[in-house]
Amino acid sequence: MKLTNGKLLRNALTGIGLTLFAFGCAPKSTSNEPKTFDTDKSVSSNVIYGSDGRLDLYQVSDESLKKLADSTVALISQKSLISSGSSTLIKGSNFGSAYQLCSSEKFKEQSTAAFCSGSLVAEDTIITAGHCVQNATDCSTVNFVFGYAVKVLGVLPTSVSTNEIYKCKSIVKQVLTSGGADFAVIKLDRKVVGHSPLPIRQSGSAAVGDSLVVIGHPTGLPTKITTGGKIRSVANADFLVASVDTYGGNSGSAVFNARTGFIEGILVRGENDFVPQGNCNISNVCAEDSCRGEDITKISAVKQYLPVVITSPDLPSVSSRYAVTAHLTIPDNNASGIKSALTADAVPGKRKVYVTVNITHSYIGDLVIKV
């Protein structure tokens, strides 16, 4: 199963030099540089639909996003876990070596251990992709692991508390249709402690252009929070199509509406992950609205199989930028002045709004600006 691509939202509109924006974060990490297969030293960091929006947990300052991530899980096979009393070791492969990555690739020094992602939607219920847990055999070997994340710069997760690992008790519902709905509802072996169920959309539907956040385990890596996604199509009854920075391993990830904080769906399929560059591999690069996009099973297809849980999310402060740029003449001795408008596709919510105005005028001190 291959998934990839996405975008960091950039909305540009024409008009005067006025910009509203909110902030994002940055990358970097750690020791034990893995073996790489680089022959093209000019390769730059991967760019997926404009910018790579994947962030480790320690790179995210927004507490509401961290709270959402705290209720997501990595699906890890039993053979990749070694119990040691109150702690369980996680056996993973070096990401850079396993995928023969070029030296430009992000997170190449991290380990890949998960095969899918999921999210908590009731005190004992997980949702994931239908192809991740298909039958009783899968149910008996999968582990749902909370807290598999890089929480501190340079400290890679090699173990988790045994209490953070849950088993599959039963498959409540599993659907896997070619090119259609793809989801599984899993009842856990016990109630989850220390993590809150995530909110889902209860009514209405998402719209083209809505901003998205994906939280999961791309290529089996520790938790990545991916901002800047955007819905392309809502035409199909069972799934959305969106531009998001996702890979295999993100299958089953919760996809959140960046404005409301509610789950819009479950990530299930998309583009190829990597392409060759010399004798190493780089992330697949797509222009803003090119490639096939990523398919997300709509939560409306899943909701009837879930326990009734209503929660009110803390709205995530996902960064968005809007701008108008045009050259307008400022009239002298005219009290009515000039006006320019800026259109945004989301309300600020709990986000801070920053405004930058660029004006060139001989007598700048005589001007009055109202926002």
Tab-separated table of C-alpha atoms in Angstrom:
chain	number	residue	atom	x	y	z
A	1	MET	CA	0.000	0.000	0.000
A	2	LYS	CA	1.499	3.297	-1.054
A	3	LEU	CA	0.574	6.749	0.198
A	4	THR	CA	2.290	10.084	-0.201
A	5	ASN	CA	2.163	13.822	-0.871
A	6	GLY	CA	0.494	16.883	0.553
A	7	LYS	CA	0.947	20.611	1.001
A	8	LEU	CA	1.531	23.432	3.420
A	9	LEU	CA	-1.436	25.723	2.863
A	10	ARG	CA	-0.648	28.872	0.946
A	11	ASN	CA	-3.571	31.028	-0.132
A	12	ALA	CA	-2.702	34.100	-2.188
A	13	LEU	CA	-5.159	36.779	-3.302
A	14	THR	CA	-4.552	39.960	-5.267
A	15	GLY	CA	-4.856	43.460	-3.716
A	16	ILE	CA	-2.762	45.767	-1.468
A	17	GLY	CA	0.353	44.647	0.474
A	18	LEU	CA	-1.490	43.211	3.487
A	19	THR	CA	-0.611	39.844	5.042
A	20	LEU	CA	-2.261	37.872	7.849
A	21	PHE	CA	-0.413	34.871	9.163
A	22	ALA	CA	0.094	32.454	12.064
A	23	PHE	CA	3.235	30.488	12.817
A	24	GLY	CA	4.375	26.876	12.240
A	25	CYS	CA	7.514	24.991	13.404
A	26	ALA	CA	10.775	23.371	12.208
A	27	PRO	CA	12.744	20.064	12.107
A	28	LYS	CA	16.096	18.328	12.981
A	29	SER	CA	17.576	15.419	14.991
A	30	THR	CA	19.976	13.083	16.322
A	31	SER	CA	22.920	10.720	16.552
A	32	ASN	CA	24.095	7.421	14.985
A	33	GLU	CA	23.924	8.563	11.393
A	34	PRO	CA	22.556	5.640	9.335
A	35	LYS	CA	24.043	4.221	6.188
A	36	THR	CA	22.922	6.235	3.163
A	37	PHE	CA	23.142	5.574	-0.540
A	38	ASP	CA	23.723	9.089	-1.843
A	39	THR	CA	25.165	9.717	-5.294
A	40	ASP	CA	23.502	13.072	-5.930
A	41	LYS	CA	24.730	15.580	-3.365
A	42	SER	CA	22.631	18.363	-4.908
A	43	VAL	CA	19.331	16.779	-3.871
A	44	SER	CA	17.498	19.126	-1.495
A	45	SER	CA	15.076	18.195	1.261
A	46	ASN	CA	11.911	16.670	-0.120
A	47	VAL	CA	9.148	19.071	-1.080
A	48	ILE	CA	5.656	17.606	-1.228
A	49	TYR	CA	2.901	19.795	-2.629
A	50	GLY	CA	4.948	22.889	-1.894
A	51	SER	CA	6.394	22.059	1.549
A	52	ASP	CA	6.814	18.993	3.729
A	53	GLY	CA	4.377	19.499	6.600
A	54	ARG	CA	5.459	16.531	8.765
A	55	LEU	CA	6.530	17.461	12.307
A	56	ASP	CA	7.731	15.468	15.294
A	57	LEU	CA	5.841	15.985	18.531
A	58	TYR	CA	8.623	18.073	20.106
A	59	GLN	CA	8.471	20.484	17.147
A	60	VAL	CA	4.827	21.360	17.808
A	61	SER	CA	4.083	24.095	20.345
A	62	ASP	CA	0.305	24.067	19.933
A	63	GLU	CA	-1.102	22.225	22.954
A	64	SER	CA	-4.393	21.428	21.221
A	65	LEU	CA	-2.559	19.553	18.458
A	66	LYS	CA	-0.522	17.678	21.056
A	67	LYS	CA	-3.747	16.733	22.815
A	68	LEU	CA	-5.138	15.275	19.578
A	69	ALA	CA	-1.901	13.360	18.993
A	70	ASP	CA	-2.064	11.943	22.522
A	71	SER	CA	-5.163	9.956	21.536
A	72	THR	CA	-3.723	8.410	18.377
A	73	VAL	CA	-2.040	5.002	18.222
A	74	ALA	CA	0.609	3.104	16.309
A	75	LEU	CA	-0.370	-0.369	15.109
A	76	ILE	CA	2.643	-2.577	15.854
A	77	SER	CA	2.980	-6.322	15.329
A	78	GLN	CA	3.508	-8.555	18.353
A	79	LYS	CA	6.864	-9.726	16.952
A	80	SER	CA	8.167	-6.136	17.107
A	81	LEU	CA	7.583	-5.822	20.852
A	82	ILE	CA	9.622	-7.323	23.698
A	83	SER	CA	7.992	-7.141	27.117
A	84	SER	CA	10.268	-6.269	30.026
A	85	GLY	CA	7.972	-5.870	33.005
A	86	SER	CA	6.605	-2.342	33.256
A	87	SER	CA	8.365	-1.346	30.023
A	88	THR	CA	8.173	-2.827	26.530
A	89	LEU	CA	10.982	-2.542	23.988
A	90	ILE	CA	10.089	-1.607	20.405
A	91	LYS	CA	12.139	-3.323	17.700
A	92	GLY	CA	12.294	-1.226	14.549
A	93	SER	CA	14.423	-0.889	11.431
A	94	ASN	CA	16.491	2.176	10.594
A	95	PHE	CA	14.316	4.243	8.246
A	96	GLY	CA	17.167	5.495	6.050
A	97	SER	CA	18.657	2.057	5.517
A	98	ALA	CA	15.352	0.210	5.114
A	99	TYR	CA	14.230	2.515	2.304
A	100	GLN	CA	17.703	3.293	0.872
A	101	LEU	CA	17.067	7.003	1.380
A	102	CYS	CA	19.173	9.854	0.069
A	103	SER	CA	20.869	12.019	2.682
A	104	SER	CA	18.365	14.839	2.040
A	105	GLU	CA	15.421	12.904	3.482
A	106	LYS	CA	13.843	13.970	6.779
A	107	PHE	CA	13.750	11.543	9.708
A	108	LYS	CA	16.169	9.079	8.061
A	109	GLU	CA	17.896	8.453	11.418
A	110	GLN	CA	14.652	7.345	13.093
A	111	SER	CA	13.285	3.809	13.405
A	112	THR	CA	10.255	2.456	11.612
A	113	ALA	CA	8.193	-0.024	13.655
A	114	ALA	CA	4.483	0.589	12.997
A	115	PHE	CA	2.601	-0.817	10.009
A	116	CYS	CA	-0.533	1.355	10.335
A	117	SER	CA	-2.086	4.118	12.435
A	118	GLY	CA	-5.313	4.546	14.383
A	119	SER	CA	-7.226	6.788	16.764
A	120	LEU	CA	-9.264	6.482	19.952
A	121	VAL	CA	-12.944	7.422	19.471
A	122	ALA	CA	-14.464	5.862	22.618
A	123	GLU	CA	-13.038	4.615	25.904
A	124	ASP	CA	-12.394	1.159	24.408
A	125	THR	CA	-12.734	1.728	20.647
A	126	ILE	CA	-10.161	2.404	17.928
A	127	ILE	CA	-10.774	3.257	14.278
A	128	THR	CA	-8.241	2.466	11.562
A	129	ALA	CA	-8.149	1.446	7.899
A	130	GLY	CA	-9.939	-1.757	6.919
A	131	HIS	CA	-6.858	-3.155	5.196
A	132	CYS	CA	-4.849	-2.793	8.436
A	133	VAL	CA	-6.928	-5.228	10.508
A	134	GLN	CA	-8.904	-7.569	8.264
A	135	ASN	CA	-9.679	-10.726	10.251
A	136	ALA	CA	-9.369	-12.642	13.515
A	137	THR	CA	-5.734	-13.520	12.822
A	138	ASP	CA	-4.851	-9.837	12.439
A	139	CYS	CA	-6.810	-9.080	15.606
A	140	SER	CA	-4.772	-11.620	17.578
A	141	THR	CA	-1.367	-10.228	16.568
A	142	VAL	CA	-1.834	-6.444	16.445
A	143	ASN	CA	-0.975	-4.091	19.317
A	144	PHE	CA	-2.351	-0.559	19.674
A	145	VAL	CA	0.432	1.555	21.152
A	146	PHE	CA	0.037	5.039	22.616
A	147	GLY	CA	3.011	7.383	22.992
A	148	TYR	CA	5.302	6.114	20.219
A	149	ALA	CA	6.668	9.593	19.463
A	150	VAL	CA	9.781	11.793	19.528
A	151	LYS	CA	8.912	14.039	22.462
A	152	VAL	CA	12.376	15.530	23.031
A	153	LEU	CA	14.926	16.583	20.411
A	154	GLY	CA	17.521	13.837	19.987
A	155	VAL	CA	15.694	11.250	22.124
A	156	LEU	CA	14.281	8.529	19.871
A	157	PRO	CA	11.597	6.208	21.296
A	158	THR	CA	12.913	2.688	21.891
A	159	SER	CA	10.339	1.630	24.480
A	160	VAL	CA	6.963	2.535	25.944
A	161	SER	CA	5.210	1.801	29.204
A	162	THR	CA	3.541	-1.606	29.016
A	163	ASN	CA	0.346	0.074	30.265
A	164	GLU	CA	0.256	2.066	27.004
A	165	ILE	CA	-0.184	-1.088	24.914
A	166	TYR	CA	-3.661	-2.454	24.192
A	167	LYS	CA	-4.856	-5.601	22.421
A	168	CYS	CA	-7.667	-6.230	19.963
A	169	LYS	CA	-10.620	-7.926	21.679
A	170	SER	CA	-12.848	-8.012	18.598
A	171	ILE	CA	-13.506	-6.417	15.220
A	172	VAL	CA	-16.810	-4.547	15.505
A	173	LYS	CA	-16.944	-3.773	11.787
A	174	GLN	CA	-14.496	-4.100	8.904
A	175	VAL	CA	-15.054	-2.798	5.369
A	176	LEU	CA	-12.572	-2.981	2.502
A	177	THR	CA	-13.887	-2.152	-0.958
A	178	SER	CA	-11.689	-1.512	-3.973
A	179	GLY	CA	-11.682	2.226	-4.618
A	180	GLY	CA	-14.338	2.806	-1.950
A	181	ALA	CA	-14.814	2.743	1.814
A	182	ASP	CA	-11.947	1.229	3.813
A	183	PHE	CA	-12.204	1.151	7.611
A	184	ALA	CA	-12.179	-1.015	10.717
A	185	VAL	CA	-13.742	-0.407	14.120
A	186	ILE	CA	-11.841	-2.251	16.859
A	187	LYS	CA	-12.958	-3.025	20.409
A	188	LEU	CA	-9.962	-3.110	22.752
A	189	ASP	CA	-9.224	-5.623	25.488
A	190	ARG	CA	-9.844	-2.987	28.180
A	191	LYS	CA	-10.812	0.652	28.685
A	192	VAL	CA	-8.083	3.147	27.825
A	193	VAL	CA	-6.617	5.071	30.756
A	194	GLY	CA	-4.960	8.478	30.410
A	195	HIS	CA	-6.171	9.299	26.895
A	196	SER	CA	-9.433	10.958	25.852
A	197	PRO	CA	-11.659	9.902	22.935
A	198	LEU	CA	-11.277	12.126	19.894
A	199	PRO	CA	-14.223	14.139	18.547
A	200	ILE	CA	-15.766	13.215	15.193
A	201	ARG	CA	-17.961	15.199	12.826
A	202	GLN	CA	-21.544	14.517	13.930
A	203	SER	CA	-23.443	16.241	11.121
A	204	GLY	CA	-22.972	18.058	7.838
A	205	SER	CA	-20.008	17.445	5.579
A	206	ALA	CA	-16.595	18.811	4.732
A	207	ALA	CA	-16.139	21.126	1.751
A	208	VAL	CA	-13.588	21.506	-1.009
A	209	GLY	CA	-10.799	23.762	0.221
A	210	ASP	CA	-11.187	22.883	3.910
A	211	SER	CA	-7.832	22.731	5.707
A	212	LEU	CA	-6.751	19.416	7.245
A	213	VAL	CA	-4.360	17.994	9.837
A	214	VAL	CA	-3.214	14.348	9.730
A	215	ILE	CA	-1.730	12.611	12.781
A	216	GLY	CA	-0.182	9.176	12.400
A	217	HIS	CA	2.872	7.083	11.588
A	218	PRO	CA	4.125	7.623	8.012
A	219	THR	CA	6.275	4.659	6.886
A	220	GLY	CA	5.962	3.336	10.444
A	221	LEU	CA	7.876	6.236	12.015
A	222	PRO	CA	7.119	7.731	15.441
A	223	THR	CA	4.100	10.062	15.501
A	224	LYS	CA	4.096	12.831	12.915
A	225	ILE	CA	1.693	15.771	12.987
A	226	THR	CA	1.137	16.922	9.416
A	227	THR	CA	-0.438	20.332	8.883
A	228	GLY	CA	-1.385	22.162	5.704
A	229	GLY	CA	-3.598	19.558	4.035
A	230	LYS	CA	-6.479	20.635	1.843
A	231	ILE	CA	-9.586	18.880	0.512
A	232	ARG	CA	-9.724	18.560	-3.285
A	233	SER	CA	-12.970	16.660	-3.801
A	234	VAL	CA	-15.996	15.521	-1.806
A	235	ALA	CA	-17.866	14.051	-4.791
A	236	ASN	CA	-17.650	10.384	-3.777
A	237	ALA	CA	-20.177	9.199	-1.202
A	238	ASP	CA	-17.601	7.173	0.734
A	239	PHE	CA	-14.357	9.146	0.630
A	240	LEU	CA	-12.730	12.558	0.319
A	241	VAL	CA	-9.737	13.316	-1.887
A	242	ALA	CA	-7.127	15.627	-0.393
A	243	SER	CA	-3.574	16.912	-0.680
A	244	VAL	CA	-1.729	15.838	2.481
A	245	ASP	CA	1.866	14.796	3.277
A	246	THR	CA	1.225	11.103	3.926
A	247	TYR	CA	2.974	7.787	3.325
A	248	GLY	CA	2.354	4.065	3.756
A	249	GLY	CA	1.986	3.580	7.528
A	250	ASN	CA	-0.298	6.608	7.649
A	251	SER	CA	-3.066	4.189	6.671
A	252	GLY	CA	-5.700	4.427	9.387
A	253	SER	CA	-4.596	7.898	10.513
A	254	ALA	CA	-7.243	10.285	11.774
A	255	VAL	CA	-7.710	13.262	9.454
A	256	PHE	CA	-8.877	16.354	11.343
A	257	ASN	CA	-10.598	19.500	10.134
A	258	ALA	CA	-8.063	22.208	11.007
A	259	ARG	CA	-10.794	24.730	11.825
A	260	THR	CA	-13.146	22.616	13.959
A	261	GLY	CA	-10.802	19.958	15.370
A	262	PHE	CA	-13.243	17.166	14.466
A	263	ILE	CA	-12.234	13.962	12.666
A	264	GLU	CA	-13.354	14.155	9.031
A	265	GLY	CA	-12.195	10.667	8.109
A	266	ILE	CA	-9.570	7.923	7.968
A	267	LEU	CA	-6.616	8.032	5.580
A	268	VAL	CA	-6.602	4.906	3.389
A	269	ARG	CA	-4.709	5.184	0.066
A	270	GLY	CA	-2.844	7.478	-2.316
A	271	GLU	CA	0.289	8.140	-4.365
A	272	ASN	CA	3.574	6.201	-4.417
A	273	ASP	CA	5.851	7.160	-1.532
A	274	PHE	CA	9.328	7.345	-3.032
A	275	VAL	CA	11.054	7.750	-6.379
A	276	PRO	CA	14.687	6.900	-7.255
A	277	GLN	CA	17.353	9.616	-7.364
A	278	GLY	CA	20.587	8.069	-8.580
A	279	ASN	CA	21.070	4.952	-6.447
A	280	CYS	CA	19.038	6.233	-3.490
A	281	ASN	CA	15.403	7.237	-2.985
A	282	ILE	CA	13.670	10.535	-2.285
A	283	SER	CA	10.094	11.372	-1.366
A	284	ASN	CA	7.702	11.693	-4.268
A	285	VAL	CA	7.260	15.345	-5.229
A	286	CYS	CA	3.977	16.680	-6.601
A	287	ALA	CA	2.939	20.171	-7.641
A	288	GLU	CA	0.160	21.832	-5.648
A	289	ASP	CA	-2.826	20.140	-7.311
A	290	SER	CA	-1.178	17.421	-9.371
A	291	CYS	CA	-0.884	13.644	-8.792
A	292	ARG	CA	-3.924	11.655	-7.722
A	293	GLY	CA	-4.314	13.008	-4.188
A	294	GLU	CA	-4.980	10.952	-1.042
A	295	ASP	CA	-8.236	9.115	-0.328
A	296	ILE	CA	-9.861	9.549	3.084
A	297	THR	CA	-12.810	7.367	4.097
A	298	LYS	CA	-15.508	9.755	5.304
A	299	ILE	CA	-16.342	9.486	8.994
A	300	SER	CA	-20.020	9.412	7.974
A	301	ALA	CA	-19.424	5.890	6.609
A	302	VAL	CA	-18.018	4.783	9.976
A	303	LYS	CA	-20.130	6.658	12.502
A	304	GLN	CA	-23.041	4.188	12.694
A	305	TYR	CA	-20.699	1.519	14.101
A	306	LEU	CA	-19.280	3.711	16.877
A	307	PRO	CA	-20.460	4.196	20.468
A	308	VAL	CA	-22.152	7.550	20.991
A	309	VAL	CA	-19.428	9.867	22.262
A	310	ILE	CA	-19.753	13.646	21.994
A	311	THR	CA	-16.711	15.735	22.847
A	312	SER	CA	-15.799	19.343	22.192
A	313	PRO	CA	-12.252	19.709	20.871
A	314	ASP	CA	-9.774	22.428	21.625
A	315	LEU	CA	-9.328	24.045	18.246
A	316	PRO	CA	-5.825	23.463	16.829
A	317	SER	CA	-3.817	26.549	15.949
A	318	VAL	CA	-2.823	25.411	12.481
A	319	SER	CA	-0.895	28.108	10.654
A	320	SER	CA	-2.523	29.742	7.619
A	321	ARG	CA	-1.343	32.624	5.505
A	322	TYR	CA	-3.368	35.004	3.370
A	323	ALA	CA	-2.163	37.958	1.317
A	324	VAL	CA	-3.260	40.649	-1.115
A	325	THR	CA	-0.728	42.504	-3.223
A	326	ALA	CA	-1.475	45.358	-5.602
A	327	HIS	CA	-0.288	48.899	-6.255
A	328	LEU	CA	-2.913	51.489	-5.311
A	329	THR	CA	-2.359	55.228	-5.458
A	330	ILE	CA	-2.937	57.021	-2.149
A	331	PRO	CA	-4.835	60.268	-2.901
A	332	ASP	CA	-3.786	63.544	-1.249
A	333	ASN	CA	-6.296	65.630	0.730
A	334	ASN	CA	-8.976	62.941	0.530
A	335	ALA	CA	-10.561	62.015	3.868
A	336	SER	CA	-12.313	58.940	2.453
A	337	GLY	CA	-8.959	57.305	1.585
A	338	ILE	CA	-8.711	53.912	-0.098
A	339	LYS	CA	-9.836	50.422	0.906
A	340	SER	CA	-8.640	46.894	0.258
A	341	ALA	CA	-10.203	43.601	1.382
A	342	LEU	CA	-8.658	40.242	2.218
A	343	THR	CA	-10.596	36.955	2.038
A	344	ALA	CA	-9.748	34.085	4.411
A	345	ASP	CA	-11.283	30.581	4.394
A	346	ALA	CA	-11.258	30.054	8.178
A	347	VAL	CA	-12.018	31.927	11.382
A	348	PRO	CA	-9.107	32.573	13.761
A	349	GLY	CA	-10.576	30.470	16.584
A	350	LYS	CA	-7.957	30.514	19.360
A	351	ARG	CA	-5.162	31.456	16.982
A	352	LYS	CA	-3.266	34.718	17.112
A	353	VAL	CA	-3.611	36.943	14.052
A	354	TYR	CA	-0.630	38.947	12.848
A	355	VAL	CA	-0.961	41.716	10.267
A	356	THR	CA	1.815	43.199	8.161
A	357	VAL	CA	1.183	46.257	5.974
A	358	ASN	CA	3.767	47.521	3.479
A	359	ILE	CA	3.304	51.133	2.327
A	360	THR	CA	5.557	53.454	0.334
A	361	HIS	CA	4.717	57.176	0.609
A	362	SER	CA	6.684	60.417	0.784
A	363	TYR	CA	4.883	61.538	3.955
A	364	ILE	CA	4.325	58.239	5.730
A	365	GLY	CA	3.787	59.966	9.082
A	366	ASP	CA	0.669	61.709	7.784
A	367	LEU	CA	-1.131	58.432	7.012
A	368	VAL	CA	-3.727	56.706	9.178
A	369	ILE	CA	-4.230	52.939	8.789
A	370	LYS	CA	-7.325	51.111	10.067
A	371	VAL	CA	-7.548	47.288	10.116
